[in-house]
Amino acid sequence: MRFLLITCIGLLLFNCEDKQTSKKKNPTVIKDSLTKVKLQNAAKIKQQSEYPRLTDANAMEFFLEYDKEHKENKVSIVTDFGNIDILLYDKTKFHRANFIFLTKQKYFDYTQFYRVVNNFVIQGGNSDGYDIAKRRKKIGRYLLPPDTKRGYTHKRGAISMPSGEIENAYKLASPYQFFIVQKKDGAYHLDGEYTVFGEVIKGMDVVDKIAAVDTDEGDWPLKTVFIKTVKIID
């Protein structure tokens, strides 16, 4: 009888201790869970607010700040014909920052060289695909002002930014597109009209191969010339 009584008291004390231990652990578990949720929410908010949808009103301020944190200035355009390595000029910082931003957003993946004029230019960054239109909508609709007085010219291998699709008196640039001068003696008549923001440092033979493809009357290649991706290089 005495043994039974002692055993019962022991069990009661054990249960009480266990409940107290549980009470001590639960607040910590709850706190940790809440902290985890807060961090996850904060990460989502940061991700959403880090890159706002760009417009003509906020694009310049955005790229001014983006330029300070993202100093990469070399990229490689990967195609079925080979790679085209580009040096982006630091002096044309808005156009360089824009190109690096779009590269990091994977915008250029499976866009096309959609305009090819042999002995003149190859133009890329666009496509007739619905996915590309969706990417543009997500990033935003904006134009960049020209930056043509840095001393850069439309020499062979220059990468430049065409004007927006909508005619505008100030030659505002279409940020999603670019062209590379393939003409052997340059295309200097374009100087002052469009912003040269980089040059080919390797792969002009690839540019020449693309320039030689067959096209229709609108200069669109008969066989699609995909830009598989644009990647940052050292």
PDB file of C-alpha atoms in Angstrom:
ATOM      1  CA  MET A   1       0.000   0.000   0.000  1.00  0.00           C
ATOM      2  CA  ARG A   2       2.761   2.383   1.014  1.00  0.00           C
ATOM      3  CA  PHE A   3       4.660   1.466  -2.201  1.00  0.00           C
ATOM      4  CA  LEU A   4       1.564   2.166  -4.299  1.00  0.00           C
ATOM      5  CA  LEU A   5       1.083   5.544  -2.626  1.00  0.00           C
ATOM      6  CA  ILE A   6       4.721   6.541  -3.195  1.00  0.00           C
ATOM      7  CA  THR A   7       4.489   5.452  -6.816  1.00  0.00           C
ATOM      8  CA  CYS A   8       1.354   7.532  -7.392  1.00  0.00           C
ATOM      9  CA  ILE A   9       2.936  10.603  -5.786  1.00  0.00           C
ATOM     10  CA  GLY A  10       6.040  10.094  -7.954  1.00  0.00           C
ATOM     11  CA  LEU A  11       3.956   9.918 -11.102  1.00  0.00           C
ATOM     12  CA  LEU A  12       2.075  13.081 -10.143  1.00  0.00           C
ATOM     13  CA  LEU A  13       5.316  14.939  -9.510  1.00  0.00           C
ATOM     14  CA  PHE A  14       6.754  13.694 -12.817  1.00  0.00           C
ATOM     15  CA  ASN A  15       3.659  14.839 -14.743  1.00  0.00           C
ATOM     16  CA  CYS A  16       3.749  18.235 -13.069  1.00  0.00           C
ATOM     17  CA  GLU A  17       7.428  18.634 -13.892  1.00  0.00           C
ATOM     18  CA  ASP A  18       6.845  17.543 -17.457  1.00  0.00           C
ATOM     19  CA  LYS A  19       4.023  20.072 -17.868  1.00  0.00           C
ATOM     20  CA  GLN A  20       6.207  22.803 -16.425  1.00  0.00           C
ATOM     21  CA  THR A  21       9.003  21.849 -18.834  1.00  0.00           C
ATOM     22  CA  SER A  22       6.505  21.918 -21.711  1.00  0.00           C
ATOM     23  CA  LYS A  23       5.310  25.327 -20.594  1.00  0.00           C
ATOM     24  CA  LYS A  24       8.896  26.539 -20.590  1.00  0.00           C
ATOM     25  CA  LYS A  25       9.608  25.133 -24.074  1.00  0.00           C
ATOM     26  CA  ASN A  26       6.434  26.216 -25.829  1.00  0.00           C
ATOM     27  CA  PRO A  27       7.033  30.001 -25.621  1.00  0.00           C
ATOM     28  CA  THR A  28      10.480  29.482 -27.164  1.00  0.00           C
ATOM     29  CA  VAL A  29       9.086  27.317 -29.937  1.00  0.00           C
ATOM     30  CA  ILE A  30       6.330  29.819 -30.612  1.00  0.00           C
ATOM     31  CA  LYS A  31       8.816  32.682 -30.558  1.00  0.00           C
ATOM     32  CA  ASP A  32      11.118  30.878 -32.968  1.00  0.00           C
ATOM     33  CA  SER A  33       8.207  30.138 -35.284  1.00  0.00           C
ATOM     34  CA  LEU A  34       7.055  33.746 -35.222  1.00  0.00           C
ATOM     35  CA  THR A  35      10.590  34.957 -35.887  1.00  0.00           C
ATOM     36  CA  LYS A  36      10.873  32.594 -38.849  1.00  0.00           C
ATOM     37  CA  VAL A  37       7.576  33.816 -40.292  1.00  0.00           C
ATOM     38  CA  LYS A  38       8.616  37.448 -39.801  1.00  0.00           C
ATOM     39  CA  LEU A  39      11.920  36.848 -41.579  1.00  0.00           C
ATOM     40  CA  GLN A  40      10.157  35.095 -44.454  1.00  0.00           C
ATOM     41  CA  ASN A  41       7.660  37.943 -44.788  1.00  0.00           C
ATOM     42  CA  ALA A  42      10.454  40.513 -44.603  1.00  0.00           C
ATOM     43  CA  ALA A  43      12.337  38.671 -47.361  1.00  0.00           C
ATOM     44  CA  LYS A  44       9.220  38.656 -49.550  1.00  0.00           C
ATOM     45  CA  ILE A  45       8.612  42.357 -48.945  1.00  0.00           C
ATOM     46  CA  LYS A  46      12.263  43.154 -49.697  1.00  0.00           C
ATOM     47  CA  GLN A  47      12.140  41.113 -52.892  1.00  0.00           C
ATOM     48  CA  GLN A  48       8.952  42.843 -53.990  1.00  0.00           C
ATOM     49  CA  SER A  49      10.224  46.335 -53.171  1.00  0.00           C
ATOM     50  CA  GLU A  50      13.827  45.868 -54.330  1.00  0.00           C
ATOM     51  CA  TYR A  51      12.964  46.181 -57.995  1.00  0.00           C
ATOM     52  CA  PRO A  52       9.857  48.270 -58.599  1.00  0.00           C
ATOM     53  CA  ARG A  53       8.100  48.167 -61.931  1.00  0.00           C
ATOM     54  CA  LEU A  54      10.014  50.653 -64.015  1.00  0.00           C
ATOM     55  CA  THR A  55       8.432  53.651 -65.717  1.00  0.00           C
ATOM     56  CA  ASP A  56       9.685  56.806 -67.389  1.00  0.00           C
ATOM     57  CA  ALA A  57       9.168  58.534 -64.041  1.00  0.00           C
ATOM     58  CA  ASN A  58      11.386  56.270 -61.904  1.00  0.00           C
ATOM     59  CA  ALA A  59      13.807  54.512 -64.285  1.00  0.00           C
ATOM     60  CA  MET A  60      16.620  57.079 -64.192  1.00  0.00           C
ATOM     61  CA  GLU A  61      16.646  57.293 -60.393  1.00  0.00           C
ATOM     62  CA  PHE A  62      16.526  53.490 -60.173  1.00  0.00           C
ATOM     63  CA  PHE A  63      19.502  52.990 -62.503  1.00  0.00           C
ATOM     64  CA  LEU A  64      21.446  55.754 -60.774  1.00  0.00           C
ATOM     65  CA  GLU A  65      21.247  53.745 -57.553  1.00  0.00           C
ATOM     66  CA  TYR A  66      21.644  50.387 -59.307  1.00  0.00           C
ATOM     67  CA  ASP A  67      24.876  51.596 -60.899  1.00  0.00           C
ATOM     68  CA  LYS A  68      26.425  52.152 -57.454  1.00  0.00           C
ATOM     69  CA  GLU A  69      25.967  48.525 -56.357  1.00  0.00           C
ATOM     70  CA  HIS A  70      26.367  46.655 -59.641  1.00  0.00           C
ATOM     71  CA  LYS A  71      29.686  47.439 -61.289  1.00  0.00           C
ATOM     72  CA  GLU A  72      29.911  44.500 -63.699  1.00  0.00           C
ATOM     73  CA  ASN A  73      30.898  45.623 -67.202  1.00  0.00           C
ATOM     74  CA  LYS A  74      31.480  42.481 -69.261  1.00  0.00           C
ATOM     75  CA  VAL A  75      28.869  40.130 -70.678  1.00  0.00           C
ATOM     76  CA  SER A  76      28.747  37.267 -73.131  1.00  0.00           C
ATOM     77  CA  ILE A  77      25.894  36.852 -75.615  1.00  0.00           C
ATOM     78  CA  VAL A  78      25.456  33.114 -76.150  1.00  0.00           C
ATOM     79  CA  THR A  79      24.102  31.941 -79.523  1.00  0.00           C
ATOM     80  CA  ASP A  80      24.117  28.794 -81.668  1.00  0.00           C
ATOM     81  CA  PHE A  81      26.757  30.493 -83.804  1.00  0.00           C
ATOM     82  CA  GLY A  82      29.084  31.049 -80.848  1.00  0.00           C
ATOM     83  CA  ASN A  83      29.570  33.636 -78.103  1.00  0.00           C
ATOM     84  CA  ILE A  84      29.922  37.407 -78.478  1.00  0.00           C
ATOM     85  CA  ASP A  85      31.784  39.003 -75.563  1.00  0.00           C
ATOM     86  CA  ILE A  86      30.981  42.640 -74.857  1.00  0.00           C
ATOM     87  CA  LEU A  87      32.686  45.337 -72.798  1.00  0.00           C
ATOM     88  CA  LEU A  88      30.155  47.852 -71.474  1.00  0.00           C
ATOM     89  CA  TYR A  89      31.399  51.408 -70.985  1.00  0.00           C
ATOM     90  CA  ASP A  90      31.368  52.842 -67.470  1.00  0.00           C
ATOM     91  CA  LYS A  91      30.866  56.384 -68.799  1.00  0.00           C
ATOM     92  CA  THR A  92      27.438  55.490 -70.218  1.00  0.00           C
ATOM     93  CA  LYS A  93      26.360  54.339 -66.779  1.00  0.00           C
ATOM     94  CA  PHE A  94      22.583  54.358 -67.264  1.00  0.00           C
ATOM     95  CA  HIS A  95      22.809  52.185 -70.368  1.00  0.00           C
ATOM     96  CA  ARG A  96      25.433  49.906 -68.783  1.00  0.00           C
ATOM     97  CA  ALA A  97      23.360  49.542 -65.596  1.00  0.00           C
ATOM     98  CA  ASN A  98      20.239  48.860 -67.666  1.00  0.00           C
ATOM     99  CA  PHE A  99      21.967  46.108 -69.648  1.00  0.00           C
ATOM    100  CA  ILE A 100      23.414  44.494 -66.501  1.00  0.00           C
ATOM    101  CA  PHE A 101      20.013  44.696 -64.788  1.00  0.00           C
ATOM    102  CA  LEU A 102      18.233  43.005 -67.698  1.00  0.00           C
ATOM    103  CA  THR A 103      20.983  40.388 -67.872  1.00  0.00           C
ATOM    104  CA  LYS A 104      20.541  39.550 -64.192  1.00  0.00           C
ATOM    105  CA  GLN A 105      16.770  39.428 -64.652  1.00  0.00           C
ATOM    106  CA  LYS A 106      17.327  36.853 -67.444  1.00  0.00           C
ATOM    107  CA  TYR A 107      15.352  39.059 -69.798  1.00  0.00           C
ATOM    108  CA  PHE A 108      17.471  38.235 -72.848  1.00  0.00           C
ATOM    109  CA  ASP A 109      17.097  34.455 -72.553  1.00  0.00           C
ATOM    110  CA  TYR A 110      15.698  33.182 -75.864  1.00  0.00           C
ATOM    111  CA  THR A 111      15.140  36.565 -77.367  1.00  0.00           C
ATOM    112  CA  GLN A 112      16.362  36.843 -80.953  1.00  0.00           C
ATOM    113  CA  PHE A 113      18.550  38.703 -83.370  1.00  0.00           C
ATOM    114  CA  TYR A 114      15.416  39.741 -85.188  1.00  0.00           C
ATOM    115  CA  ARG A 115      16.883  42.256 -87.641  1.00  0.00           C
ATOM    116  CA  VAL A 116      19.939  41.359 -89.695  1.00  0.00           C
ATOM    117  CA  VAL A 117      21.416  43.598 -92.395  1.00  0.00           C
ATOM    118  CA  ASN A 118      24.643  42.228 -93.828  1.00  0.00           C
ATOM    119  CA  ASN A 119      27.470  44.778 -93.947  1.00  0.00           C
ATOM    120  CA  PHE A 120      25.570  47.034 -91.545  1.00  0.00           C
ATOM    121  CA  VAL A 121      24.143  45.778 -88.196  1.00  0.00           C
ATOM    122  CA  ILE A 122      22.611  42.868 -86.354  1.00  0.00           C
ATOM    123  CA  GLN A 123      19.872  43.889 -83.921  1.00  0.00           C
ATOM    124  CA  GLY A 124      18.673  41.827 -80.970  1.00  0.00           C
ATOM    125  CA  GLY A 125      16.756  41.721 -77.713  1.00  0.00           C
ATOM    126  CA  ASN A 126      13.263  41.288 -79.105  1.00  0.00           C
ATOM    127  CA  SER A 127      11.014  38.444 -80.185  1.00  0.00           C
ATOM    128  CA  ASP A 128       7.479  37.816 -81.336  1.00  0.00           C
ATOM    129  CA  GLY A 129       7.014  35.380 -78.427  1.00  0.00           C
ATOM    130  CA  TYR A 130       4.353  35.969 -75.785  1.00  0.00           C
ATOM    131  CA  ASP A 131       6.804  35.125 -72.983  1.00  0.00           C
ATOM    132  CA  ILE A 132       9.021  38.057 -73.916  1.00  0.00           C
ATOM    133  CA  ALA A 133       6.050  40.426 -73.792  1.00  0.00           C
ATOM    134  CA  LYS A 134       5.238  39.089 -70.314  1.00  0.00           C
ATOM    135  CA  ARG A 135       8.807  39.725 -69.169  1.00  0.00           C
ATOM    136  CA  ARG A 136       8.645  43.307 -70.381  1.00  0.00           C
ATOM    137  CA  LYS A 137       5.349  43.873 -68.642  1.00  0.00           C
ATOM    138  CA  LYS A 138       6.785  42.562 -65.377  1.00  0.00           C
ATOM    139  CA  ILE A 139       9.939  44.712 -65.571  1.00  0.00           C
ATOM    140  CA  GLY A 140       8.159  47.823 -66.796  1.00  0.00           C
ATOM    141  CA  ARG A 141       7.688  50.186 -69.715  1.00  0.00           C
ATOM    142  CA  TYR A 142      10.314  52.924 -69.923  1.00  0.00           C
ATOM    143  CA  LEU A 143      12.776  54.659 -72.237  1.00  0.00           C
ATOM    144  CA  LEU A 144      16.306  55.907 -71.613  1.00  0.00           C
ATOM    145  CA  PRO A 145      17.598  59.321 -72.679  1.00  0.00           C
ATOM    146  CA  PRO A 146      20.433  59.367 -75.249  1.00  0.00           C
ATOM    147  CA  ASP A 147      24.003  59.718 -74.026  1.00  0.00           C
ATOM    148  CA  THR A 148      25.884  60.472 -77.231  1.00  0.00           C
ATOM    149  CA  LYS A 149      28.629  62.893 -76.170  1.00  0.00           C
ATOM    150  CA  ARG A 150      31.095  60.520 -74.498  1.00  0.00           C
ATOM    151  CA  GLY A 151      33.383  60.282 -77.499  1.00  0.00           C
ATOM    152  CA  TYR A 152      32.250  56.791 -78.549  1.00  0.00           C
ATOM    153  CA  THR A 153      31.532  56.108 -82.196  1.00  0.00           C
ATOM    154  CA  HIS A 154      29.688  53.514 -84.248  1.00  0.00           C
ATOM    155  CA  LYS A 155      32.859  51.710 -85.255  1.00  0.00           C
ATOM    156  CA  ARG A 156      32.806  48.062 -86.281  1.00  0.00           C
ATOM    157  CA  GLY A 157      31.899  46.055 -83.184  1.00  0.00           C
ATOM    158  CA  ALA A 158      30.182  48.919 -81.350  1.00  0.00           C
ATOM    159  CA  ILE A 159      27.051  48.003 -79.381  1.00  0.00           C
ATOM    160  CA  SER A 160      24.412  50.713 -79.423  1.00  0.00           C
ATOM    161  CA  MET A 161      20.825  51.236 -78.346  1.00  0.00           C
ATOM    162  CA  PRO A 162      18.088  51.975 -80.914  1.00  0.00           C
ATOM    163  CA  SER A 163      15.323  54.492 -80.377  1.00  0.00           C
ATOM    164  CA  GLY A 164      11.996  53.453 -78.936  1.00  0.00           C
ATOM    165  CA  GLU A 165       9.413  51.866 -81.208  1.00  0.00           C
ATOM    166  CA  ILE A 166       7.265  54.970 -80.828  1.00  0.00           C
ATOM    167  CA  GLU A 167       8.695  57.910 -82.756  1.00  0.00           C
ATOM    168  CA  ASN A 168      10.042  60.570 -80.423  1.00  0.00           C
ATOM    169  CA  ALA A 169      11.886  63.780 -81.129  1.00  0.00           C
ATOM    170  CA  TYR A 170      14.575  63.144 -78.516  1.00  0.00           C
ATOM    171  CA  LYS A 171      15.682  59.714 -79.799  1.00  0.00           C
ATOM    172  CA  LEU A 172      14.875  58.135 -76.441  1.00  0.00           C
ATOM    173  CA  ALA A 173      16.330  54.642 -76.390  1.00  0.00           C
ATOM    174  CA  SER A 174      14.468  51.355 -76.219  1.00  0.00           C
ATOM    175  CA  PRO A 175      16.110  49.649 -73.196  1.00  0.00           C
ATOM    176  CA  TYR A 176      15.246  46.088 -74.215  1.00  0.00           C
ATOM    177  CA  GLN A 177      16.991  46.185 -77.589  1.00  0.00           C
ATOM    178  CA  PHE A 178      20.494  46.697 -78.918  1.00  0.00           C
ATOM    179  CA  PHE A 179      22.388  46.518 -82.173  1.00  0.00           C
ATOM    180  CA  ILE A 180      25.984  45.637 -83.034  1.00  0.00           C
ATOM    181  CA  VAL A 181      27.711  47.380 -85.918  1.00  0.00           C
ATOM    182  CA  GLN A 182      28.986  44.743 -88.340  1.00  0.00           C
ATOM    183  CA  LYS A 183      29.955  47.051 -91.215  1.00  0.00           C
ATOM    184  CA  LYS A 184      33.697  46.679 -91.815  1.00  0.00           C
ATOM    185  CA  ASP A 185      34.355  50.411 -92.046  1.00  0.00           C
ATOM    186  CA  GLY A 186      31.860  51.361 -89.330  1.00  0.00           C
ATOM    187  CA  ALA A 187      28.527  53.154 -89.423  1.00  0.00           C
ATOM    188  CA  TYR A 188      29.606  56.611 -88.353  1.00  0.00           C
ATOM    189  CA  HIS A 189      26.525  58.282 -89.848  1.00  0.00           C
ATOM    190  CA  LEU A 190      24.727  56.984 -86.725  1.00  0.00           C
ATOM    191  CA  ASP A 191      26.973  58.979 -84.362  1.00  0.00           C
ATOM    192  CA  GLY A 192      25.036  61.525 -82.355  1.00  0.00           C
ATOM    193  CA  GLU A 193      21.763  59.735 -83.100  1.00  0.00           C
ATOM    194  CA  TYR A 194      22.077  56.626 -80.935  1.00  0.00           C
ATOM    195  CA  THR A 195      23.964  55.796 -77.747  1.00  0.00           C
ATOM    196  CA  VAL A 196      27.070  53.626 -78.095  1.00  0.00           C
ATOM    197  CA  PHE A 197      27.457  51.926 -74.713  1.00  0.00           C
ATOM    198  CA  GLY A 198      29.964  49.149 -75.373  1.00  0.00           C
ATOM    199  CA  GLU A 199      31.985  47.162 -77.885  1.00  0.00           C
ATOM    200  CA  VAL A 200      32.699  43.588 -78.906  1.00  0.00           C
ATOM    201  CA  ILE A 201      35.985  42.370 -77.414  1.00  0.00           C
ATOM    202  CA  LYS A 202      35.709  38.804 -78.689  1.00  0.00           C
ATOM    203  CA  GLY A 203      33.466  37.091 -81.224  1.00  0.00           C
ATOM    204  CA  MET A 204      33.261  39.433 -84.223  1.00  0.00           C
ATOM    205  CA  ASP A 205      33.506  36.297 -86.352  1.00  0.00           C
ATOM    206  CA  VAL A 206      30.217  35.233 -84.734  1.00  0.00           C
ATOM    207  CA  VAL A 207      28.683  38.616 -85.574  1.00  0.00           C
ATOM    208  CA  ASP A 208      29.764  38.120 -89.197  1.00  0.00           C
ATOM    209  CA  LYS A 209      28.222  34.643 -89.306  1.00  0.00           C
ATOM    210  CA  ILE A 210      24.891  35.971 -88.017  1.00  0.00           C
ATOM    211  CA  ALA A 211      25.016  38.887 -90.471  1.00  0.00           C
ATOM    212  CA  ALA A 212      25.372  36.404 -93.333  1.00  0.00           C
ATOM    213  CA  VAL A 213      22.141  34.456 -92.674  1.00  0.00           C
ATOM    214  CA  ASP A 214      19.295  34.598 -95.178  1.00  0.00           C
ATOM    215  CA  THR A 215      16.549  37.104 -94.379  1.00  0.00           C
ATOM    216  CA  ASP A 216      13.157  38.116 -95.694  1.00  0.00           C
ATOM    217  CA  GLU A 217      12.307  41.517 -97.177  1.00  0.00           C
ATOM    218  CA  GLY A 218      11.898  42.929 -93.665  1.00  0.00           C
ATOM    219  CA  ASP A 219      15.438  41.867 -92.635  1.00  0.00           C
ATOM    220  CA  TRP A 220      14.032  39.163 -90.328  1.00  0.00           C
ATOM    221  CA  PRO A 221      16.150  35.970 -90.491  1.00  0.00           C
ATOM    222  CA  LEU A 222      14.397  33.119 -92.286  1.00  0.00           C
ATOM    223  CA  LYS A 223      15.776  30.762 -89.656  1.00  0.00           C
ATOM    224  CA  THR A 224      15.479  32.045 -86.093  1.00  0.00           C
ATOM    225  CA  VAL A 225      18.732  33.277 -84.565  1.00  0.00           C
ATOM    226  CA  PHE A 226      18.200  32.808 -80.838  1.00  0.00           C
ATOM    227  CA  ILE A 227      20.075  34.533 -78.070  1.00  0.00           C
ATOM    228  CA  LYS A 228      20.200  31.590 -75.682  1.00  0.00           C
ATOM    229  CA  THR A 229      21.235  33.796 -72.795  1.00  0.00           C
ATOM    230  CA  VAL A 230      23.358  36.769 -71.864  1.00  0.00           C
ATOM    231  CA  LYS A 231      25.678  36.112 -68.934  1.00  0.00           C
ATOM    232  CA  ILE A 232      28.070  38.227 -66.911  1.00  0.00           C
ATOM    233  CA  ILE A 233      31.757  37.334 -67.330  1.00  0.00           C
ATOM    234  CA  ASP A 234      34.988  38.472 -65.649  1.00  0.00           C
TER     235      ASP A 234
END
